[in-house]
CSV table of C-alpha atoms in Angstrom, one decimal:
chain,number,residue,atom,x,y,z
A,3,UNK,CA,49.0,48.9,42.8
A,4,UNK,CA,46.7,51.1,40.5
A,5,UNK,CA,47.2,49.0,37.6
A,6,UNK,CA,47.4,46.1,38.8
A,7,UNK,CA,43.5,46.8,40.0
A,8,UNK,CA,40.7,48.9,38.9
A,9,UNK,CA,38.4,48.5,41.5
A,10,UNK,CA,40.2,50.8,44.3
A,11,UNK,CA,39.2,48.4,47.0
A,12,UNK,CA,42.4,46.2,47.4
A,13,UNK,CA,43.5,47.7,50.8
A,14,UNK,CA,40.2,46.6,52.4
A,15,UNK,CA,40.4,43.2,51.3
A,16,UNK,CA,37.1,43.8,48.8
A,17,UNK,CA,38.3,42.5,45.7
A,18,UNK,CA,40.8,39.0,44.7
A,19,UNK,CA,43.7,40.7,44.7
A,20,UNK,CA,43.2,42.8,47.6
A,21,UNK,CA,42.3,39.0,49.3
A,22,UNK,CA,46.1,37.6,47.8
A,23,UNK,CA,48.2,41.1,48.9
A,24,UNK,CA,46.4,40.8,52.1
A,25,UNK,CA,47.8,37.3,52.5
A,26,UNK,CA,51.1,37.6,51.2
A,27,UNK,CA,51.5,40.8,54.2
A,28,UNK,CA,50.4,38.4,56.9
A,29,UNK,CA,52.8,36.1,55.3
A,30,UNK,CA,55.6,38.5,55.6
A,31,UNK,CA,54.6,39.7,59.1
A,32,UNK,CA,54.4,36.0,60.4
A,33,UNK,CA,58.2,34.9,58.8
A,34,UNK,CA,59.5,37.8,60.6
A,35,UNK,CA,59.5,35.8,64.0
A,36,UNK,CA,63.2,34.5,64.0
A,37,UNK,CA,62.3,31.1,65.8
A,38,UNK,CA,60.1,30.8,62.4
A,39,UNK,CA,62.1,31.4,60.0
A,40,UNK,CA,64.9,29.2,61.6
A,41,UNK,CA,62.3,26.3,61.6
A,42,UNK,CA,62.0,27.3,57.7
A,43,UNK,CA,65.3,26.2,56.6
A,44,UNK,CA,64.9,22.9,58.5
A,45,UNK,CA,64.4,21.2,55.7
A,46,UNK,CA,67.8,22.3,54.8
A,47,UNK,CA,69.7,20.0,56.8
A,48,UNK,CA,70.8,17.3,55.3
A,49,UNK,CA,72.5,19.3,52.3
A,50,UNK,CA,74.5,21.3,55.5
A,51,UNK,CA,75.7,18.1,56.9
A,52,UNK,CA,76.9,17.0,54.0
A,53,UNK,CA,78.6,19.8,53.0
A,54,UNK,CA,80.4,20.0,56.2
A,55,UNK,CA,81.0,16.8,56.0
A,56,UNK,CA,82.8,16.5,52.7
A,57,UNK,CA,85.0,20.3,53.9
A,58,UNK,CA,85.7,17.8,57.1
A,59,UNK,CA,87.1,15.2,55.0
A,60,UNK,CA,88.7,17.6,52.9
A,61,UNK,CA,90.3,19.1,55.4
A,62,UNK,CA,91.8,15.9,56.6
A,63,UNK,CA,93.0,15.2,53.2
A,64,UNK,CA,95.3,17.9,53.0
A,65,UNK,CA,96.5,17.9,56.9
A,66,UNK,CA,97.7,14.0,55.8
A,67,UNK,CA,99.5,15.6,52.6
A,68,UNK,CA,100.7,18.3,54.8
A,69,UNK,CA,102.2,15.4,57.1
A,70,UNK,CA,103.5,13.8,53.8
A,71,UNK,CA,105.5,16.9,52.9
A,72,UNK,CA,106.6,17.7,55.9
A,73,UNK,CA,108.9,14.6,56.8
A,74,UNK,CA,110.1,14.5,53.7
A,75,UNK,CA,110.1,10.5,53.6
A,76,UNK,CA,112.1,10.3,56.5
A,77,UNK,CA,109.2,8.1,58.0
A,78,UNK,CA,107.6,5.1,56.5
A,79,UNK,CA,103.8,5.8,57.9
A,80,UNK,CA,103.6,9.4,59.0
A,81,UNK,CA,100.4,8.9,59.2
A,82,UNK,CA,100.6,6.2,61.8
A,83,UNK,CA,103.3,8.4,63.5
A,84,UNK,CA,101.4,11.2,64.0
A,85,UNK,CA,98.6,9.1,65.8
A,86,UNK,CA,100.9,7.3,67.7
A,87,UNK,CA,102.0,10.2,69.1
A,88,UNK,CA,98.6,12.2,69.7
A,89,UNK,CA,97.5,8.7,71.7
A,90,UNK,CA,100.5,8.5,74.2
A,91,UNK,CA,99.8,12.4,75.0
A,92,UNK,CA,96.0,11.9,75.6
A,93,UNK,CA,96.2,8.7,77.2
A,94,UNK,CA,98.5,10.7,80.0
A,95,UNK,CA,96.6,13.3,79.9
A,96,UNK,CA,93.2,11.6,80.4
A,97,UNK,CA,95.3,9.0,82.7
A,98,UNK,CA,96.4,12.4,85.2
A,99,UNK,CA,93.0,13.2,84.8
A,100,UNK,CA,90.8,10.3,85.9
A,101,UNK,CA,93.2,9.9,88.5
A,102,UNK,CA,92.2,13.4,90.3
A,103,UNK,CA,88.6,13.1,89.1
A,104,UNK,CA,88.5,9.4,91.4
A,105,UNK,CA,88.9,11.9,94.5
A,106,UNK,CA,85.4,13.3,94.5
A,107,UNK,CA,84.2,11.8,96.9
A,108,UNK,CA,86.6,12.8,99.5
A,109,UNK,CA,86.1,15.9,99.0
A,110,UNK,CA,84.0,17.1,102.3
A,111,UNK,CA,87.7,15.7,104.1
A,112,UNK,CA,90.0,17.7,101.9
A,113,UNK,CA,91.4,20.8,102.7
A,114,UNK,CA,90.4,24.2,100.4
A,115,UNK,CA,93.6,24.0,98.8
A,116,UNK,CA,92.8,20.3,97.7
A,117,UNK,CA,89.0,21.1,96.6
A,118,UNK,CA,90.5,24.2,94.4
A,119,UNK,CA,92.9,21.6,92.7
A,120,UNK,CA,90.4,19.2,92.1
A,121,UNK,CA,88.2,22.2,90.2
A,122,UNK,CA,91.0,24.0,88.4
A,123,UNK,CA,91.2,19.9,87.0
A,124,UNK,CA,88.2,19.9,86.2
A,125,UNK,CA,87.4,23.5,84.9
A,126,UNK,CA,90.5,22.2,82.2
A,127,UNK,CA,88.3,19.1,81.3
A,128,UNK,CA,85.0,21.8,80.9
A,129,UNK,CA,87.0,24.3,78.6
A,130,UNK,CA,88.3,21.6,76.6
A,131,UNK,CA,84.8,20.3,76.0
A,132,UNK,CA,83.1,23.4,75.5
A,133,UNK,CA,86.2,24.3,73.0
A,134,UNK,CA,85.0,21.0,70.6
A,135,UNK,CA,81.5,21.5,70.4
A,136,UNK,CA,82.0,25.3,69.2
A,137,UNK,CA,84.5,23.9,66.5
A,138,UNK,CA,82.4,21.2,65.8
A,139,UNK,CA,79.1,23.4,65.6
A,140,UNK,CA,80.3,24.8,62.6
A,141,UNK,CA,79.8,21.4,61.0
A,142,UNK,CA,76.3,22.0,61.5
A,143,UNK,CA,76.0,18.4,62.3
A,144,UNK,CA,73.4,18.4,65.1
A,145,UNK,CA,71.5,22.0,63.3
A,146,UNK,CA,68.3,19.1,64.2
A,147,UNK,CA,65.2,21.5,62.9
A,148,UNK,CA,68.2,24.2,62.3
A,149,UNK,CA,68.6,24.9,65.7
A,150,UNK,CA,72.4,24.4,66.9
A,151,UNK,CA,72.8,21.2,69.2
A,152,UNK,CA,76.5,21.5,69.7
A,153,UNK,CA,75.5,24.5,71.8
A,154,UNK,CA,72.7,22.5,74.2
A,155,UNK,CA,75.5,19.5,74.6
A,156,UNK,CA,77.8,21.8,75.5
A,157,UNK,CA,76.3,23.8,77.9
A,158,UNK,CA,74.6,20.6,79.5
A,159,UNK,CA,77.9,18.8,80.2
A,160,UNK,CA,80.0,21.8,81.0
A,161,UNK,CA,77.3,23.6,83.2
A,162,UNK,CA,76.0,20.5,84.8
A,163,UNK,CA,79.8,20.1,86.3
A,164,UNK,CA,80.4,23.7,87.5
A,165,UNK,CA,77.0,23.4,89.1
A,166,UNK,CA,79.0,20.5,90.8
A,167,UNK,CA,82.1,22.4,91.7
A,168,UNK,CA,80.0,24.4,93.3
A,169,UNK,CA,79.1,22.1,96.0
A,170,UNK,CA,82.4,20.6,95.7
A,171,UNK,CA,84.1,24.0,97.0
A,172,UNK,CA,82.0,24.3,100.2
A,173,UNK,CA,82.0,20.2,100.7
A,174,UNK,CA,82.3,20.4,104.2
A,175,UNK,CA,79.3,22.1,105.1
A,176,UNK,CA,77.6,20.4,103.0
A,177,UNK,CA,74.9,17.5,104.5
A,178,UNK,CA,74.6,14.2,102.0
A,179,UNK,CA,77.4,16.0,99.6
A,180,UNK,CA,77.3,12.7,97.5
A,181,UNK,CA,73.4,13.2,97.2
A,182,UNK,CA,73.5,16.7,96.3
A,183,UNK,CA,76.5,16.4,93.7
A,184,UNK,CA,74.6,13.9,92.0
A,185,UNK,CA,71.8,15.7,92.1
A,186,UNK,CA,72.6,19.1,90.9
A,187,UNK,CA,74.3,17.4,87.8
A,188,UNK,CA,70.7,15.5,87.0
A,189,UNK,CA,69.2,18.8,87.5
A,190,UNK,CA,70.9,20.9,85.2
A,191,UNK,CA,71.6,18.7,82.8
A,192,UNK,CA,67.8,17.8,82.2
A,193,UNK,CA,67.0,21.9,82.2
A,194,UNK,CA,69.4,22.3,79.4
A,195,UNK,CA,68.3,19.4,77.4
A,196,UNK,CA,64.5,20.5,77.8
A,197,UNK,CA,65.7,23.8,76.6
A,198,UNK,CA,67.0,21.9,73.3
A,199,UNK,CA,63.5,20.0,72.7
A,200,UNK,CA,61.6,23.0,73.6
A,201,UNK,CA,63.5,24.6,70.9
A,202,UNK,CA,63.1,21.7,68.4
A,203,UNK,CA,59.7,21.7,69.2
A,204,UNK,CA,56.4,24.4,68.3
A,205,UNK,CA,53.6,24.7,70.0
A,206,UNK,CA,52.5,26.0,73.2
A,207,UNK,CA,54.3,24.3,75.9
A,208,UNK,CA,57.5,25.1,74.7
C-alpha cells in the first residue's frame, strides 16, 4: 500500500487510488452474498448443459457397447432387446399403477387398510420421481440463472401429492374430500413453483 501511494490518504477515500481500493472492497463485500454470486455464473449455463449433455451421450455410448459385449452376438439387435424388455416391465408397472391410482376417489368409503395401500402406491410413484430429478440435476439441465430446477420440480410434484395423502388418510372425515384433494395439490404446487421464480428472480419482492 505505501508504494503503491504517496499521499497517505488512501484509507479515507482522499486520493484515486484510495477511490478504486475503496471500490474493489465494496466489490468483494457485495459478491460475498451467496444468492449473488450464484446469479454470477448464470451466464455459465449453456457451456454446463452442454457438457452434461455430451457425458450424457457418452455415457450411453458405452452402456450400448457394454450391451454389445455382453451377448456376445448371441442377439441380432441387443439394442432393440434391451428396450423391448425395459417397455414390457414399465408398461406393467405403470399399468398396476394407474389401476390403484383410478381409486381416489373412493377413498372416503375405503377402509384404513385400503387408504394405506393406496399411499404406500403412491409414496413408490413419489420416490421414484424424486430419485430422477436428483440424477438428472447433475446434468445441470434446468441450472435456469444457476439455480437448480430439478430440485423445485421435484419437490413440487412429490410434495404436492403427500400433501394429498394426507387428506387421503383421514378421507372419511373429511367434508368435499374431492375439493380439498384438488385443492391442496394446486396449493402446494404453486408455493413451490413461486419459490423457483423468486429464486430466478432479484429484486425486492422475491
Amino acid at each position: 500500500l505505501g508504494s503503491s501511494c504517496v499521499c497517505g490518504l488512501c484509507l479515507r477515500g482522499s486520493c484515486a487510488f484510495g477511490q478504486d481500493l475503496i471500490a474493489g472492497m465494496a466489490a468483494v463485500a457485495h459478491l460475498n452474498d451467496e444468492s449473488l454470486l450464484i446469479r454470477e455464473c448464470a451466464g455459465l449455463y449453456p457451456s454446463f448443459a452442454l457438457e452434461a449433455l455430451a457425458n450424457f451421450l457418452l455415457g450411453c455410448t458405452f452402456c450400448y457397447l457394454v450391451l454389445l459385449i455382453a451377448c456376445k452376438n448371441q442377439l441380432e439387435y441387443p439394442g432393440r432387446a434391451a428396450l423391448a424388455f425395459l417397455w414390457d416391465h414399465l408398461a406393467w408397472a405403470c399399468g398396476d399403477w394407474y389401476k390403484v391410482m383410478r381409486t381416489w376417489t373412493r377413498m372416503p368409503e375405503a377402509r384404513l387398510d385400503q387408504r394405506l395401500a393406496f399411499c404406500r402406491k403412491l409414496n413408490m410413484a413419489i420416490c421414484i420421481f424424486q430419485l430422477a430429478t436428483s440424477f438428472l440435476a447433475l446434468t445441470r439441465w434446468l441450472h435456469i440463472g444457476n439455480i437448480n430446477g430439478f430440485r423445485y420440480l421435484g419437490y413440487s410434484i412429490t410434495c404436492s401429492l403427500m400433501q394429498a395423502e394426507l387428506v387421503i388418510i383421514i378421507a372419511p372425515y373429511v367434508p368435499c374430500f374431492k375439493m380439498n384433494v384438488l385443492g391442496v395439490i394446486a396449493v402446494t404446487f404453486t408455493a413451490m413453483l413461486s419459490g423457483w421464480i423468486g429464486s430466478i428472480k432479484s429484486g425486492f419482492l422475491w
